[in-house]
XYZ file of C-alpha atoms in Angstrom:
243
model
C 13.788 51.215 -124.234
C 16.687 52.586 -121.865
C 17.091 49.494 -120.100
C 17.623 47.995 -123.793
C 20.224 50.686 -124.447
C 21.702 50.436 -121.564
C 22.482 46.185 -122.084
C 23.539 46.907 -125.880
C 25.700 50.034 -124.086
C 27.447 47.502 -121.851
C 27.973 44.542 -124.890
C 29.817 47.114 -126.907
C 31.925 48.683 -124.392
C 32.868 45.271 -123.381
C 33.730 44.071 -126.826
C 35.714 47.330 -127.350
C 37.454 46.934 -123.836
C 38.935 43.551 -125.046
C 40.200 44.822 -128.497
C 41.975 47.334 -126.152
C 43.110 44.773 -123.718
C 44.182 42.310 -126.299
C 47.336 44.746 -127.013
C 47.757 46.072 -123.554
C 51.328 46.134 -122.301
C 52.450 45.072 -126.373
C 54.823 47.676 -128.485
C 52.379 50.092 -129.861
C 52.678 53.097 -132.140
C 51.673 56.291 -130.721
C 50.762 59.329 -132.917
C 50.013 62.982 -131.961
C 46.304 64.192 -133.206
C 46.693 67.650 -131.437
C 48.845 69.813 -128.900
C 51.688 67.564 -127.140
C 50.290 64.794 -125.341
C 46.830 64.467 -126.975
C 47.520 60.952 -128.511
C 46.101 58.287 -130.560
C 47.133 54.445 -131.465
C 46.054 52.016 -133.861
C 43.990 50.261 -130.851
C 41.831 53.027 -130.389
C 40.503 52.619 -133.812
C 40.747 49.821 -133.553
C 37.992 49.508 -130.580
C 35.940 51.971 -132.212
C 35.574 50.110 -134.914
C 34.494 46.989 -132.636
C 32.231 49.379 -130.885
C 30.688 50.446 -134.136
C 30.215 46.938 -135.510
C 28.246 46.222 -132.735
C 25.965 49.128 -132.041
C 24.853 48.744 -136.262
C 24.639 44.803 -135.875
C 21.709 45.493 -133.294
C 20.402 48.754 -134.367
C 21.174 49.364 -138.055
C 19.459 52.811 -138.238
C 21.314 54.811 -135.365
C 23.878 57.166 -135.832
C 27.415 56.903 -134.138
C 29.525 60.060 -133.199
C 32.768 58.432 -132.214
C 36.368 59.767 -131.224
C 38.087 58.692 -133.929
C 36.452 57.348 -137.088
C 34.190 59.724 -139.060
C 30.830 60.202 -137.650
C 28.012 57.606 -138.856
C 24.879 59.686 -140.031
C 21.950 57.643 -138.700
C 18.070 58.370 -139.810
C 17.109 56.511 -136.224
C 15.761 58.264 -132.983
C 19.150 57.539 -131.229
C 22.892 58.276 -131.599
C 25.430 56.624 -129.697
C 28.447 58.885 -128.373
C 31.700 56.468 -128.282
C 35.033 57.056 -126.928
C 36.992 53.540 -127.847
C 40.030 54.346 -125.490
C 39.351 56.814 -122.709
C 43.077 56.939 -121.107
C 45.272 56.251 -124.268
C 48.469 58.354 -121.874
C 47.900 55.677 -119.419
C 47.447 52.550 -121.687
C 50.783 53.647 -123.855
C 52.963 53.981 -120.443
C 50.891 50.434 -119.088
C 48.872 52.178 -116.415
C 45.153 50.098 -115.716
C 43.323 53.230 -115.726
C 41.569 53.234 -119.181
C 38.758 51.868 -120.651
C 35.545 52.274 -123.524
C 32.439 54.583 -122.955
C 29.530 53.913 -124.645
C 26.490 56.327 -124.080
C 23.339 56.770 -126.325
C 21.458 59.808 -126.558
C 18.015 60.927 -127.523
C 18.010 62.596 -131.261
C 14.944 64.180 -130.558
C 15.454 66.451 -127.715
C 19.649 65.370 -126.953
C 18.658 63.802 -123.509
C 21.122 60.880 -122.013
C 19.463 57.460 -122.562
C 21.906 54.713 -121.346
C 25.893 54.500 -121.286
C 28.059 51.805 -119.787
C 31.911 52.623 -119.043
C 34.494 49.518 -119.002
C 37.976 49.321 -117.431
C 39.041 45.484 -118.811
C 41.939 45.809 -116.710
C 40.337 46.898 -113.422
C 38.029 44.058 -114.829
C 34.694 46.370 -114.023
C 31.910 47.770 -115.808
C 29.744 50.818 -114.787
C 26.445 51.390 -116.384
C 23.185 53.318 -116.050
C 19.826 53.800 -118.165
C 18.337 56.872 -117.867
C 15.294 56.909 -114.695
C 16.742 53.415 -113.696
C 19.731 54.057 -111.653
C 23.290 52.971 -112.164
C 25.144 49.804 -111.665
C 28.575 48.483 -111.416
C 29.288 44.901 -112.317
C 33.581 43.777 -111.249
C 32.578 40.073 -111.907
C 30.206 38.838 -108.998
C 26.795 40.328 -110.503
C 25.462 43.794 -110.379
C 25.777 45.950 -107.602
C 23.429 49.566 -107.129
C 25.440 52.583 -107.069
C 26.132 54.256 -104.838
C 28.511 51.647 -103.255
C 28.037 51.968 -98.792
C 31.936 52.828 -98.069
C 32.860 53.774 -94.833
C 32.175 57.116 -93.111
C 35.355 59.479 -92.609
C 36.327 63.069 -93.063
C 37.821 62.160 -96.270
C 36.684 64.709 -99.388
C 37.965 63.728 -102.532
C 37.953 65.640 -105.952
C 38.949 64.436 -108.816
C 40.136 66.694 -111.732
C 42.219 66.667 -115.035
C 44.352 69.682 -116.823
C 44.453 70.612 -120.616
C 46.677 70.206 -123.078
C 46.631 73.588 -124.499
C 49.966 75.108 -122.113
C 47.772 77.908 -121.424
C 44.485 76.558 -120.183
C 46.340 74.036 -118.254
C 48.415 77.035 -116.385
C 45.013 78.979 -115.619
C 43.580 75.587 -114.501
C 46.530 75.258 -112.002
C 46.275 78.848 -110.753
C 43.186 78.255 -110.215
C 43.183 74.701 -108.360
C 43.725 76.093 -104.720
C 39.848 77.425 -105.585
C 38.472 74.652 -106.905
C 39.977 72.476 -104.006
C 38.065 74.439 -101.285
C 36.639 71.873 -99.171
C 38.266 69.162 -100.060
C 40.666 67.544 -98.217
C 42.696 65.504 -101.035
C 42.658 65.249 -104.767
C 43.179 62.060 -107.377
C 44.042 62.628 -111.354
C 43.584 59.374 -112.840
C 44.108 60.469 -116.170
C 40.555 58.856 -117.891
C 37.495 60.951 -117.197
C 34.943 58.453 -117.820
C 36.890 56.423 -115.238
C 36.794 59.638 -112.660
C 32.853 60.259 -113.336
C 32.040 56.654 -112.405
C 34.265 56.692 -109.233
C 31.682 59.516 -108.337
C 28.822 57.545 -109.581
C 30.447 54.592 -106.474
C 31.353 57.631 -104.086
C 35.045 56.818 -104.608
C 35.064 60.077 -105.084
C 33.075 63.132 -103.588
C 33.566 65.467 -107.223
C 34.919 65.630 -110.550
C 35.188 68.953 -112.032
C 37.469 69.118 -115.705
C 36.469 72.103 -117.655
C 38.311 70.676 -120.757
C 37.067 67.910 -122.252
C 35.231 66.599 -124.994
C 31.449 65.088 -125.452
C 32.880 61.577 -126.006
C 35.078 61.950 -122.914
C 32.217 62.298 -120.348
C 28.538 61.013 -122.212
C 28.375 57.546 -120.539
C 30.320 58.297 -117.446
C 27.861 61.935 -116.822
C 24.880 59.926 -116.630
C 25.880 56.663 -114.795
C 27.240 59.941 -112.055
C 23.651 61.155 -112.719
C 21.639 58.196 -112.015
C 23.981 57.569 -109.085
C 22.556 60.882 -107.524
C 25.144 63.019 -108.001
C 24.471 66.783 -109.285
C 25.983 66.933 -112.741
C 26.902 69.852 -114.688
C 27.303 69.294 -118.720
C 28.653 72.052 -121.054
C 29.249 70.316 -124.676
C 32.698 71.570 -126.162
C 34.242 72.954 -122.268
C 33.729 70.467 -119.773
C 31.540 68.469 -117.300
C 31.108 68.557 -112.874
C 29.665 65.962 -110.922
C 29.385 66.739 -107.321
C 27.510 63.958 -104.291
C 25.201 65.193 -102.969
């Protein structure tokens, strides 16, 4: 069954990817949902939307918790956790790092099934079903994650701040901490993005301790199933650490 999720994961991120590609670098209005700099466009409903059509097409009885439609009350044994447009900061100012997370999750006992994470303009897809491993597909076929890169003394930790003023000044007095043995740090501004760069040892960590289910579901477990040691806390945050 998770390898099933896990190909209807990656169909629907995809198809959500290209409704957000399809307007990429075009004159889009931007709204604020929240504090300054929490933003939303038409696209990202857009996607979700997309996202949703597909999900119901092929399984008509799950529910759908998504970022920004109202959630779809399913009577099935899964629901599907969607963010349409993780990144929407870096797709307004034309930045590539964005993409769609799809991620399904037990209703019975909340466990990750499958997700799949696409960046249409990075023109890769990350996925993972849950006791099978993760993948990453950039064209040529899929490829087992972790990717072999080459040995250094290179420690990388990726990270993101808040929106709320305050949280985001305690999570900068508090960075010199969090950094301890690593040697450099990359904000990429799309933590679904960051958790599958762990998932390919791009990066060695990704520790955000602000951020919503949708924002990490697919890209936790494809981290997971990549090995890496992954920390969940619904409402506050998510880690993922190599081992």
């Amino acid at each position: 069954m998770s390898e099933d999720l896990r190909l209807l994961a990656i169909e629907a991120a995809r198809r959500g990817a290209a409704v957000c590609l399809q307007r990429f670098g075009a004159a889009v209005a931007v709204a604020t949902k929240g504090a300054d700099g929490d933003v939303v466009t038409a696209v990202d409903r857009a996607a979700e939307q997309t996202v949703r059509e597909v999900l119901l097409a092929a399984r008509p009885d799950d529910g759908v918790l998504g970022e920004e439609l109202p959630e779809h009350v399913g009577a099935g044994s899964v629901q599907w956790v969607v963010d349409p447009l993780d990144g929407t900061t870096n797709y307004t100012r034309r930045l590539p790092f964005f993409g769609t997370s799809v991620a399904a999750r037990s209703v019975a006992d909340g466990s990750w099934l499958a997700g799949a994470v696409c960046a249409p303009v990075l023109g890769t897809t990350w996925s993972a079903a849950k006791g099978l491993g993760a993948h990453v597909d950039s064209g040529a076929g899929e490829t087992r994650l972790p990717l072999v890169l080459a040995e250094s003394s290179v420690r990388l930790l990726g990270t993101g701040l808040s929106y709320d003023p305050g949280h985001r000044r305690r999570q900068l007095r508090e960075l010199a901490a969090v950094m301890a043995g690593y040697t450099d740090m990359r904000r990429f501004g799309a933590a679904a993005l960051d958790l599958c760069l762990v998932a390919q040892g791009s990066l060695d960590a990704f520790v955000e301790d602000d951020l919503a289910v949708h924002d990490w579901a697919a890209g936790a477990l494809i981290a997971e199933e990549a090995g890496a040691v992954v920390s969940r806390a619904e409402g506050a945050g998510v880690s993922a650490r190599r081992r």
